[in-house]
Coordinates of C-alpha atoms in Angstrom, one line a residue:
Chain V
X1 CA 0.0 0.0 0.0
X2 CA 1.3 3.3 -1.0
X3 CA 2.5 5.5 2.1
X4 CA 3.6 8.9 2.6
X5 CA 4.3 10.1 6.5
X6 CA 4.6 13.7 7.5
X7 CA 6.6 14.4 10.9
X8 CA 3.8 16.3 12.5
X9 CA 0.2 16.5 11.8
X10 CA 0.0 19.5 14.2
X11 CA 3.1 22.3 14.7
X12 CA 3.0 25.6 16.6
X13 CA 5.9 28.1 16.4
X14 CA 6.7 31.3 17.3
X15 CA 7.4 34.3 14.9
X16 CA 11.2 34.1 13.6
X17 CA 11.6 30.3 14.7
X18 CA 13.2 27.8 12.0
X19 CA 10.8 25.3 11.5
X20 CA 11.6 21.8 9.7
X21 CA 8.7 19.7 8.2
X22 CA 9.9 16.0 7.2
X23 CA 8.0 13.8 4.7
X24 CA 8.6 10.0 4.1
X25 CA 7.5 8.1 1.0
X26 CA 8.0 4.2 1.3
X27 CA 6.7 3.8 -2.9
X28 CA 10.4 4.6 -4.5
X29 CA 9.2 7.4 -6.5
X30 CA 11.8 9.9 -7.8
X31 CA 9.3 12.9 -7.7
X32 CA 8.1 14.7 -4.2
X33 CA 6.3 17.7 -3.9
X34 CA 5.7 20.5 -1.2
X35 CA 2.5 22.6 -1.1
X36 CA 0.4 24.4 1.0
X37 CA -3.8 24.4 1.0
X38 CA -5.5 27.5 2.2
X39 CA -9.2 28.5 2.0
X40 CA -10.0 29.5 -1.5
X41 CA -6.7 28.9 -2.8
X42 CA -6.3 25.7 -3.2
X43 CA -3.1 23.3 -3.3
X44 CA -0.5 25.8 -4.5
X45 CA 3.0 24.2 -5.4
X46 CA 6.2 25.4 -3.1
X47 CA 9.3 23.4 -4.1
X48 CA 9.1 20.0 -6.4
X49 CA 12.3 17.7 -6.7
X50 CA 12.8 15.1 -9.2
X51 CA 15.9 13.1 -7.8
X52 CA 18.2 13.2 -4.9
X53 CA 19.6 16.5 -4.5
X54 CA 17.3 18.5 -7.1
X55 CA 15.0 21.0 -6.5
X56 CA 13.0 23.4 -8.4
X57 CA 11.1 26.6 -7.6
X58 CA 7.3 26.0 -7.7
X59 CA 4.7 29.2 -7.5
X60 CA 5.3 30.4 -3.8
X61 CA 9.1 29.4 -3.2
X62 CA 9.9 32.9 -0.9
X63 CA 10.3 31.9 3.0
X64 CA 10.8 28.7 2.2
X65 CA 14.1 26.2 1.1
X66 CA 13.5 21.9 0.9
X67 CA 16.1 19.6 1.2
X68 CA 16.4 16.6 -0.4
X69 CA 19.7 14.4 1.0
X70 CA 17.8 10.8 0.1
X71 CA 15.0 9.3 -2.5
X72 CA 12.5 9.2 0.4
X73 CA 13.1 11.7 2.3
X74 CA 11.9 15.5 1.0
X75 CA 11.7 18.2 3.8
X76 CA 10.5 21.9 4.0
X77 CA 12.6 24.5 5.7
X78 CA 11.1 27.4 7.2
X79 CA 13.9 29.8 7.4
X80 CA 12.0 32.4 9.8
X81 CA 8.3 31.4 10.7
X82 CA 5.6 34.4 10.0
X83 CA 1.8 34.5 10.5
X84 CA 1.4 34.6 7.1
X85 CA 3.0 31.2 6.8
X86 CA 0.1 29.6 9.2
X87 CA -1.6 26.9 7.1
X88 CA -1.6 23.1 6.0
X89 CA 1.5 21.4 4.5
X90 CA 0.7 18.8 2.5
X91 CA 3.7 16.3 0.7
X92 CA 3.0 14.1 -2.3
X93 CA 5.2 12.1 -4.5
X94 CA 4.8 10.6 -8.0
X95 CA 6.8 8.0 -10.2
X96 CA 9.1 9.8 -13.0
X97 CA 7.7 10.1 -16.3
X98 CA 4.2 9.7 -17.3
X99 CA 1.7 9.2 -14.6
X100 CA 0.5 12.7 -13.2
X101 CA -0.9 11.1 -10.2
X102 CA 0.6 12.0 -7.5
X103 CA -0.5 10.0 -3.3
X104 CA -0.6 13.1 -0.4
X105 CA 0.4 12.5 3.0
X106 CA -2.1 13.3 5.9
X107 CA -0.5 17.3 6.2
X108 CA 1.1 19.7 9.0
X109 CA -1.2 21.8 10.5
X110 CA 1.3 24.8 11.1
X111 CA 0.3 27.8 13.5
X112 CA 2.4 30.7 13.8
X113 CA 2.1 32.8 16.7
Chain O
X1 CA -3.3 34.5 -12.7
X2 CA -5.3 31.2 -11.9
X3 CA -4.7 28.9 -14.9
X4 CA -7.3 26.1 -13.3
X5 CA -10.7 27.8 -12.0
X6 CA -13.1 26.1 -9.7
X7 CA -15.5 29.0 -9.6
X8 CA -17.9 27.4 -7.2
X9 CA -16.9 27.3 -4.1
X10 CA -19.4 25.4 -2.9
X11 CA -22.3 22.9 -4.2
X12 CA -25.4 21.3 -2.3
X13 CA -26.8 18.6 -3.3
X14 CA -29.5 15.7 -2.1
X15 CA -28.6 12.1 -1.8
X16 CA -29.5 9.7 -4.6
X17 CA -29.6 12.7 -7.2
X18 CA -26.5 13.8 -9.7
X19 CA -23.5 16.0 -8.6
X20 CA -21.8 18.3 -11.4
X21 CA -18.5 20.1 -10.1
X22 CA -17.1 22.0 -13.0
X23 CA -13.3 23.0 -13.3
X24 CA -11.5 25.7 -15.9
X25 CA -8.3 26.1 -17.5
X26 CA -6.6 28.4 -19.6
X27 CA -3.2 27.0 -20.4
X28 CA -3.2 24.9 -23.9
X29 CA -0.2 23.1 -22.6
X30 CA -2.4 20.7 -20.4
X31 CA -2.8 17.2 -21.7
X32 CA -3.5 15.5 -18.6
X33 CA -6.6 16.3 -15.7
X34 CA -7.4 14.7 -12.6
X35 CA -10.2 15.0 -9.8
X36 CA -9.0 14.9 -6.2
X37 CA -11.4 14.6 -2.9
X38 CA -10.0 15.6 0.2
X39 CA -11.6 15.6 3.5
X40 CA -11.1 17.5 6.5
X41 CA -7.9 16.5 8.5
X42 CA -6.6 14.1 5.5
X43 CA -4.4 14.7 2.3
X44 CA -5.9 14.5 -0.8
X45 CA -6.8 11.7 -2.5
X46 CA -6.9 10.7 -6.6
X47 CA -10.4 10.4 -7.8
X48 CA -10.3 9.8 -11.4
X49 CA -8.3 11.6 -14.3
X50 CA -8.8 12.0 -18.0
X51 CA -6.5 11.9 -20.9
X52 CA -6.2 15.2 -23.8
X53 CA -6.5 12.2 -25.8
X54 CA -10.1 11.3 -24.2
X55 CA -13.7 13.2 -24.1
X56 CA -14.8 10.9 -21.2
X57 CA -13.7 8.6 -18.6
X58 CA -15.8 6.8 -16.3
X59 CA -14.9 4.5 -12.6
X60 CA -18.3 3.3 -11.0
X61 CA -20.5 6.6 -10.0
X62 CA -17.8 8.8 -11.1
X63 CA -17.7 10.2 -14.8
X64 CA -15.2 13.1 -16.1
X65 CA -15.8 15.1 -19.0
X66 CA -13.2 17.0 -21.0
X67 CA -14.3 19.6 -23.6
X68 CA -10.8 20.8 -24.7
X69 CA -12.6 23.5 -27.1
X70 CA -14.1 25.0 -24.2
X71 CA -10.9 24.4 -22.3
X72 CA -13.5 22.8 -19.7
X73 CA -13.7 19.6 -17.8
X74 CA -16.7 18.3 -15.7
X75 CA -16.9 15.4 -13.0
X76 CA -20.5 14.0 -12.4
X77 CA -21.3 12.1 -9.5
X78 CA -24.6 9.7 -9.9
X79 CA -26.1 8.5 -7.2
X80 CA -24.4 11.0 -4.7
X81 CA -23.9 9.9 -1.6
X82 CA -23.9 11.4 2.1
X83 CA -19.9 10.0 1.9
X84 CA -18.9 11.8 -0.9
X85 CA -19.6 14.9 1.2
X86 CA -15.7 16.7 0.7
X87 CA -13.3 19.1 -1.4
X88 CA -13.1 18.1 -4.5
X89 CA -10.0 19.9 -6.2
X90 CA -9.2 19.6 -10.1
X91 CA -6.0 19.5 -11.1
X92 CA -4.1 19.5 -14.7
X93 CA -1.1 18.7 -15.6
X94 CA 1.6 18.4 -18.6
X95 CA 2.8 22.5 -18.8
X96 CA 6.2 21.0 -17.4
X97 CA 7.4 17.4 -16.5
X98 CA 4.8 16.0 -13.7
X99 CA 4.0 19.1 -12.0
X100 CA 0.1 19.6 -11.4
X101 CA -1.5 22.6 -11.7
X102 CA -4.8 22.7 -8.5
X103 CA -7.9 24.7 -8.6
X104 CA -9.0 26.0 -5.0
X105 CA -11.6 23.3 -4.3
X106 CA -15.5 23.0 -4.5
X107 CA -16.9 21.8 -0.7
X108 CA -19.5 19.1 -1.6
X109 CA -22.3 18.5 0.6
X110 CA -24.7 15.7 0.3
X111 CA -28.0 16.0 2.2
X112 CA -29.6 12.7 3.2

């Protein structure tokens, strides 16, 4: 059965705190992807990576680096937690190539006081 | 600019009867769409999706419509059921590599 683990399902942090969100996939795909879901926004897409030590800019990239050190393993770096970063994290992966579908861990619920 | 438009935010509907959530997109680079349900608390999780290739795809109660003329895509739900009662986001894909492209969402709710 496909899996994909988040660290957290619920973070609070303080304004200015580095925060680190992990996610795990267990499915060996090459692709893994960062986004956040807020109300009547949507997913929208903050840093993709296609292999081991890739990364590429997705639509909201500012505040934000990833890390990606091994295949199943893709985190998000909050350099200096704002308010305006409070939302839901959500990691997906997909297999290389071409199947779109990509399988979401459960999210981060991320408060920033 | 929002190049995938879910412009109802939210859709009410009564158990047994048909669900229509429509979804929008402007970029002609898209060759690939999927439906996504989502409730509260969870990730995401794939519905059903629909080739450029493709007009129509069906899986059980679920059907997805492409009209790439119209640069529309539908996703009908027949009998809807109190359980499908979530956010359904569209998604397309194929501008670059496997990057998806989401829509903000349409809250379903099925009255029983």
């Amino acid at each position: 059965d496909v899996k994909v683990t988040q660290s957290s399902r619920y973070l609070v942090k303080r304004t200015g705190e580095k925060v680190f969100l992990e996610c795990v996939q267990d499915m060996d795909h090459e692709n893994m992807f960062w986004y956040r879901q807020d109300p009547g926004l949507g997913l929208r897409l903050i840093y993709f990576s296609y292999d081991v030590k890739m990364k590429e800019k997705g639509d909201i990239p500012e505040g934000y680096s990833v890390s990606r050190e091994k295949k199943e393993r893709f985190s998000l770096i909050l350099e200096s937690a704002s308010t305006n970063q409070t939302s839901m994290y959500l990691c997906a992966s997909s297999i290389f190539g071409e199947s779109y579908e990509q399988y979401f861990g459960p999210g981060t619920r991320l408060t920033v006081t | 600019d929002q190049q995938v438009k879910q412009n109802s935010p939210s859709l009410s509907v009564q158990e047994g009867r048909i669900s229509i959530l429509n979804c929008d997109y402007t970029n002609s680079m898209f060759d690939y769409f999927l439906w996504y349900k989502k409730y509260p608390a969870e990730g995401p999780t794939f519905l059903i999706s629909i080739s450029s290739i493709k007009d129509k795809n069906e899986d059980g109660r679920f059907t997805v419509f492409l009209n790439k003329s119209a640069k529309h895509l539908s996703l009908h739900i027949v009998p809807s059921q109190p359980g499908d009662s979530a956010v359904y986001f569209c998604a397309a894909g194929g501008e670059y590599g496997n990057k998806l492209v989401f829509g903000a969402g349409t809250i379903l709710r099925v009255k029983s």
